Short mmCIF file of C-alpha atoms in Angstrom, two decimals:
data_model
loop_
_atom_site.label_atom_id
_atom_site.label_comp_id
_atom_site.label_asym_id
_atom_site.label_seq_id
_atom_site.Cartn_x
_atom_site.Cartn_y
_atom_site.Cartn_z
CA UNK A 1 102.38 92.10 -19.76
CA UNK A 2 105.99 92.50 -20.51
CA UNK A 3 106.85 88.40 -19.62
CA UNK A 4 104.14 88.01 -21.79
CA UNK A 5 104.92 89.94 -24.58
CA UNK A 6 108.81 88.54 -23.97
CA UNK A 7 107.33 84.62 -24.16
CA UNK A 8 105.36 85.70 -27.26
CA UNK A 9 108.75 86.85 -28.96
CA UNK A 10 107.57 90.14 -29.29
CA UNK A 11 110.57 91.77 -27.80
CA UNK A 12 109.95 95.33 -28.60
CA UNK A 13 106.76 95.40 -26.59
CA UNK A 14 108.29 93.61 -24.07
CA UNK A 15 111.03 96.09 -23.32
CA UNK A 16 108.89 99.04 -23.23
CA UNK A 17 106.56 97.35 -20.50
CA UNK A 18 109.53 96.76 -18.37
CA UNK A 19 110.61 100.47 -18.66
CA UNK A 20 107.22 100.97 -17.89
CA UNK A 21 107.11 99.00 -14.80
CA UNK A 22 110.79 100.64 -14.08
CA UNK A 23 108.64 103.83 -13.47
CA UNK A 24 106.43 102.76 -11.03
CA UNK A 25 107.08 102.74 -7.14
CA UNK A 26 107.55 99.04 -7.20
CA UNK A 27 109.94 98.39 -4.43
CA UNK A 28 112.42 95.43 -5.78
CA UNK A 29 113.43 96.26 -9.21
CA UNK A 30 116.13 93.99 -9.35
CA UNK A 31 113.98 91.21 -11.53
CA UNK A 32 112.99 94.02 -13.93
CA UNK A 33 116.46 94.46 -14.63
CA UNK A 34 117.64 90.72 -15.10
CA UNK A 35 114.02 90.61 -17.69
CA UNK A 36 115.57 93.86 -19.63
CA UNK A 37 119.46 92.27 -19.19
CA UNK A 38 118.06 88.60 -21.13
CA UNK A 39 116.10 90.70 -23.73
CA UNK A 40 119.30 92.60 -24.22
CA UNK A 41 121.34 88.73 -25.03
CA UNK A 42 118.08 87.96 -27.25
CA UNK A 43 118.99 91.09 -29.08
CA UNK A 44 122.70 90.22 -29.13
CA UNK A 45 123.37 93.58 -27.50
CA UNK A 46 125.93 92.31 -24.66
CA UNK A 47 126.76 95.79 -23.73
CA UNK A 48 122.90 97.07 -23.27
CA UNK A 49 122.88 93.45 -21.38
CA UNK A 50 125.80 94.35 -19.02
CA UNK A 51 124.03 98.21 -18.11
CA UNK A 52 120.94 96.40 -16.83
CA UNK A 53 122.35 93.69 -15.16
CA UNK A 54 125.02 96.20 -13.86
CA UNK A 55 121.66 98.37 -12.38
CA UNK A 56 120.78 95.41 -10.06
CA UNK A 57 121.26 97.12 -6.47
CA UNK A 58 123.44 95.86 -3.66
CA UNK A 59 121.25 94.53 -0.97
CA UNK A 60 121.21 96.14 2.35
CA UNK A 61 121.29 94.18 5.09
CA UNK A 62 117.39 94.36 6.30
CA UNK A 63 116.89 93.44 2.58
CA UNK A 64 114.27 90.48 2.14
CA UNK A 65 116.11 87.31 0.98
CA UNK A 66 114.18 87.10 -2.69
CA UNK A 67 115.50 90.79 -3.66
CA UNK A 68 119.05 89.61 -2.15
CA UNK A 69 118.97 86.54 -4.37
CA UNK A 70 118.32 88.32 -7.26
CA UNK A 71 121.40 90.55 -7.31
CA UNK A 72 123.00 87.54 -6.90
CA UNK A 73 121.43 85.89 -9.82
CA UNK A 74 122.05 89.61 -11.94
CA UNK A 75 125.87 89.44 -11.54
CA UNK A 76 125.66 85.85 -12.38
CA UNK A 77 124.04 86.73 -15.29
CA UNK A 78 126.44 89.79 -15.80
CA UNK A 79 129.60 87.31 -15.39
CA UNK A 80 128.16 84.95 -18.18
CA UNK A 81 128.22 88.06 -20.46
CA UNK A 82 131.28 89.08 -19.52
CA UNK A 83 132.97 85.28 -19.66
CA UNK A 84 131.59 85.37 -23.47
CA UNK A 85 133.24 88.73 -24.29
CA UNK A 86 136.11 89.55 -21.98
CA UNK A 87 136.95 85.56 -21.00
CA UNK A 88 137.20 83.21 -18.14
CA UNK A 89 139.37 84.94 -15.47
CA UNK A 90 137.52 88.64 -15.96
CA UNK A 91 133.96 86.46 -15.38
CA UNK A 92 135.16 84.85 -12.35
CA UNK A 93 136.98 87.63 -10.60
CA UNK A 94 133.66 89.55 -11.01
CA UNK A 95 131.81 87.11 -9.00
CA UNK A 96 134.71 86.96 -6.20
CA UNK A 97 133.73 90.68 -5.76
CA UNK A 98 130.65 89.37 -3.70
CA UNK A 99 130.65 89.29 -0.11
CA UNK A 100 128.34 88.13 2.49
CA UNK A 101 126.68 85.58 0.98
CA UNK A 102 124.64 82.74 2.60
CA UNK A 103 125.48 79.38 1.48
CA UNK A 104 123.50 78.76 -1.13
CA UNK A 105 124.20 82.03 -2.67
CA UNK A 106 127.69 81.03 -2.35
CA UNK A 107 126.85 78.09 -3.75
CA UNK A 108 125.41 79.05 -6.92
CA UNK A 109 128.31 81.67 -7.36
CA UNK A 110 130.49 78.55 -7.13
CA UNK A 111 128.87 76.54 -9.70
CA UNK A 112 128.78 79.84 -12.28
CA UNK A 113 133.07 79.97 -11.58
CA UNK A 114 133.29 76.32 -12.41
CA UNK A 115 131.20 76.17 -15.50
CA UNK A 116 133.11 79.38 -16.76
CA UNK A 117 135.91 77.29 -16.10
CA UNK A 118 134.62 73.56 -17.71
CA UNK A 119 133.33 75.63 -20.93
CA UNK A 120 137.10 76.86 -21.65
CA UNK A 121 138.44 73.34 -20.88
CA UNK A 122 140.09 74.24 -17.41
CA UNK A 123 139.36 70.73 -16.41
CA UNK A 124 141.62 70.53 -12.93
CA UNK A 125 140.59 74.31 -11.91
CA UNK A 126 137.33 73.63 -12.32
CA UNK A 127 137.86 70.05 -9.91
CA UNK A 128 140.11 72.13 -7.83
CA UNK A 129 137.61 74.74 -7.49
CA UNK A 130 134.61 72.09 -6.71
CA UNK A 131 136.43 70.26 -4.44
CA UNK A 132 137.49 72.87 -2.06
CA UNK A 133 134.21 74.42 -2.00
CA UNK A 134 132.35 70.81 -1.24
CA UNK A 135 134.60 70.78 1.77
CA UNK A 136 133.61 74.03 3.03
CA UNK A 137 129.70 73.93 2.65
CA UNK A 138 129.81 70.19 2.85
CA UNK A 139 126.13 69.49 2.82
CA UNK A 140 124.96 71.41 -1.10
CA UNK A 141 123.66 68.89 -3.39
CA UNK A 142 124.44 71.07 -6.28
CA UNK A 143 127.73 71.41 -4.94
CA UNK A 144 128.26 67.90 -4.65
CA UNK A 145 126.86 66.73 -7.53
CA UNK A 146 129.37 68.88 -9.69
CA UNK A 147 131.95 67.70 -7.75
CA UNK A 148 131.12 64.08 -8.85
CA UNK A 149 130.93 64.99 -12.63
CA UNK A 150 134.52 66.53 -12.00
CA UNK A 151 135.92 64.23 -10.50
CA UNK A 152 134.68 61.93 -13.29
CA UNK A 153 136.36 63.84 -15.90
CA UNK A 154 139.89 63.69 -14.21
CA UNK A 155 139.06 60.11 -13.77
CA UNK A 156 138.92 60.09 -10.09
CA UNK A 157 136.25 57.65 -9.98
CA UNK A 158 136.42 56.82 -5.87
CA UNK A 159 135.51 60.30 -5.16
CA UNK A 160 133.24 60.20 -8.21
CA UNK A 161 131.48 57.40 -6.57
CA UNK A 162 131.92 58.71 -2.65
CA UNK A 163 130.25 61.53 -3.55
CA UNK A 164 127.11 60.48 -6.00
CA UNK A 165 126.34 57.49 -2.84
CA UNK A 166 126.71 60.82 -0.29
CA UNK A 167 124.45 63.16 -2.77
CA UNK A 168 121.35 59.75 -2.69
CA UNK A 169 121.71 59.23 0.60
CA UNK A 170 120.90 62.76 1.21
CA UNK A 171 118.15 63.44 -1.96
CA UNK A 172 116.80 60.02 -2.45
CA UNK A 173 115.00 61.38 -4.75
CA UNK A 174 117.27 62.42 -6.98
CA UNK A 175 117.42 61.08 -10.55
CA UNK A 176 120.54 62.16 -12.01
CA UNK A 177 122.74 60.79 -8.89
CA UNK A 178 121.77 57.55 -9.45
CA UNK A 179 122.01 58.13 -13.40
CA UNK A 180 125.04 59.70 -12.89
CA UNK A 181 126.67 56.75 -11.28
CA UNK A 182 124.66 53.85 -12.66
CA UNK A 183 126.20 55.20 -16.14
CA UNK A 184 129.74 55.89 -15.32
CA UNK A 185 129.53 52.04 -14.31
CA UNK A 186 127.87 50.80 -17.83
CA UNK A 187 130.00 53.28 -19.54
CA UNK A 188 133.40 51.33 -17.37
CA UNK A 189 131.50 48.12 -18.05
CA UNK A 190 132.02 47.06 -14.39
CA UNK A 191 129.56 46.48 -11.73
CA UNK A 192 126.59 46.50 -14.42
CA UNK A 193 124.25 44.45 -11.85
CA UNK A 194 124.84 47.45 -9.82
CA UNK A 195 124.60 50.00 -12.66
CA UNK A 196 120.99 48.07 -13.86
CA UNK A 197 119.52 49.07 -10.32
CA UNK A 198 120.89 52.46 -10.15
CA UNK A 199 119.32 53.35 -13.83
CA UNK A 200 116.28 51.57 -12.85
CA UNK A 201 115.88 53.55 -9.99
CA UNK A 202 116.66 56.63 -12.03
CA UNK A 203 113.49 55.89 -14.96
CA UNK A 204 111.69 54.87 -12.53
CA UNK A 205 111.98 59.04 -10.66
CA UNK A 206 112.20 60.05 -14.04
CA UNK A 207 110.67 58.17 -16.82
CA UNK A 208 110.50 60.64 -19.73
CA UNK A 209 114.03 61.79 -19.11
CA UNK A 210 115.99 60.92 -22.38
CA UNK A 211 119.58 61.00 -20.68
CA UNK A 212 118.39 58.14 -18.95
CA UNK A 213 116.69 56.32 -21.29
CA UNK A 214 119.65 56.57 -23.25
CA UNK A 215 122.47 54.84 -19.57
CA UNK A 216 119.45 51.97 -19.72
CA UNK A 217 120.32 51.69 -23.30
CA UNK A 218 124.14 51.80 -23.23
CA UNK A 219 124.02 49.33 -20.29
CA UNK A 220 122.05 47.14 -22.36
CA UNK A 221 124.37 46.92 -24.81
CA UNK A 222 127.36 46.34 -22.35
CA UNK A 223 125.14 43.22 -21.09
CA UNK A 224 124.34 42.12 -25.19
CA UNK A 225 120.99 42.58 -25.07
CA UNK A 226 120.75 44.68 -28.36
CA UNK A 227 117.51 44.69 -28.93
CA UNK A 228 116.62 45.73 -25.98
CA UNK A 229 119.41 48.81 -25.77
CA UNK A 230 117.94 49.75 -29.81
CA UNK A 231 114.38 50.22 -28.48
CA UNK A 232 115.49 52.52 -25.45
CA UNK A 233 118.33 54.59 -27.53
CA UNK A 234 116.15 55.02 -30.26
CA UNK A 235 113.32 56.41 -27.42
CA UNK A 236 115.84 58.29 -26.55
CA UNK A 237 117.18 59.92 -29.30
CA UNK A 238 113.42 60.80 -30.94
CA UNK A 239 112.95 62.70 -28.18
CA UNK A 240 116.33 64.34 -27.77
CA UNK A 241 118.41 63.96 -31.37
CA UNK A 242 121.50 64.42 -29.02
CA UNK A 243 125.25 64.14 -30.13
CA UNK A 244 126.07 61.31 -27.23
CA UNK A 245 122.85 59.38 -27.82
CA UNK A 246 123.39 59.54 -32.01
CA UNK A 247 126.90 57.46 -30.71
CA UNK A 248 125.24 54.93 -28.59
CA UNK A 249 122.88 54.35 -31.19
CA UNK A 250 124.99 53.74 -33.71
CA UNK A 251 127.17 51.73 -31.86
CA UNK A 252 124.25 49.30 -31.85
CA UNK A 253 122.84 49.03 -35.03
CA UNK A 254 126.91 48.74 -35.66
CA UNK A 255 126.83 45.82 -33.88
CA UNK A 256 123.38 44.55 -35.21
CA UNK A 257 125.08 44.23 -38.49
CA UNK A 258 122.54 47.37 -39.59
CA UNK A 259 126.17 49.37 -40.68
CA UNK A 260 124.28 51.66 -43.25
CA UNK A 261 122.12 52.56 -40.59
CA UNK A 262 125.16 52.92 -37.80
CA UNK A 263 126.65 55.45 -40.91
CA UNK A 264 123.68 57.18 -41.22
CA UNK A 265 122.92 58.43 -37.76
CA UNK A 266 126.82 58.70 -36.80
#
């Protein structure tokens, strides 16, 4: 009743159930505190937020794997808090207080460091970061994947590429790796035979996905076919009004002479 009441907005209700349910002889509580933590954000109450994330208990070692991932997932949640309020260095040397982690635990506490570090524009830590974890758990998709994006920023497009061939080799069925590297090509305009099949593949996993639509639409307009690349940007940005997709688009109808237009949507 309380995820209920939380989905239906009605936050008040929602909070008591949880105390409720906080009273019973339920076993894990852990997920009743990360539901009472995110009400807390909703409420913009970050220090109510960091108490009941901060309640999560330590797992023992005889403690089943779901209740041990969701401490996990609390002091990630606690470190995004604290990365809003106290900055980047205080979130991530929260989350370096973990020990004995599994690899994908470690994993995920990984990602949470670099994205703390990406959102305040630490571009090289954040690669740094990525690329020394990728060599130590070698085989995390998530891990890998990240890797490739950062790599991409610095413009270290080899390992960009080694990596995103590495991630579909091992998740064929993977959308955003081939996205991923079938745009970076159309974006370079180079190898856009290449980058055709990679989106391709990608719409073709994923047809409704809008960040795709809108690399089949940007490569279309590297290889001139404009009215082709205006039918799938402007899919693409009705369903997602996105800042990235408003630029392809314009780009476009820029170069379909239709410069009101371009204006308009820039």
């Amino acid at each position: 009743i309380g995820l209920l009441s939380s989905q239906s907005n009605d936050l008040a209700a929602a909070e008591q159930y949880f105390k409720q349910a906080l009273e019973t002889d339920l076993k894990g509580k852990n997920q009743i505190y990360i539901h009472l933590g995110q009400l807390a954000e909703r409420n913009k109450n970050d220090s109510e937020a960091l108490k009941w994330y901060g309640m999560a208990t330590s797992p023992e070692k005889d403690t089943p794997l779901q209740q041990a991932n969701l401490y996990v997932e609390a002091k990630i949640s606690m470190a995004n808090v604290v990365a809003r309020t106290s900055g980047t260095d205080a979130a991530i040397a929260l989350l370096d207080e973990l020990h004995d982690l599994d690899n994908t635990q470690l994993a995920q506490v990984i990602l949470a460091q670099s994205n703390f570090l990406v959102m305040a524009k630490r571009y090289q830590a954040s690669y740094d970061l990525l690329a020394k974890a990728v060599a130590n758990i070698p085989d995390m998709p998530d891990l890998i994947y990240d890797y490739a994006m950062a790599a991409e920023r610095q413009q270290k497009f080899s390992v960009m590429e080694t990596q995103l061939r590495k991630l579909i080799k091992m998740r064929p069925q993977f959308a955003q790796a081939y996205n991923a590297l079938g745009y970076s090509f159309a974006d370079r305009n180079t190898k856009l035979n290449e980058a055709n099949t990679l989106i391709s593949k990608a719409l073709a996993l994923s047809p409704n996905d809008h960040f795709i639509m809108d690399s089949m639409g940007w490569l279309l307009y590297r290889q001139g076919k404009l009215d082709k690349a205006y039918e799938y940007l402007q899919a693409a940005y009705t369903a997602q009004a996105d800042a990235e997709i408003a630029s392809h688009l314009g780009e476009v109808l820029w170069k379909m002479n239709r410069q009101d237009e371009a204006n308009q949507i820039w």
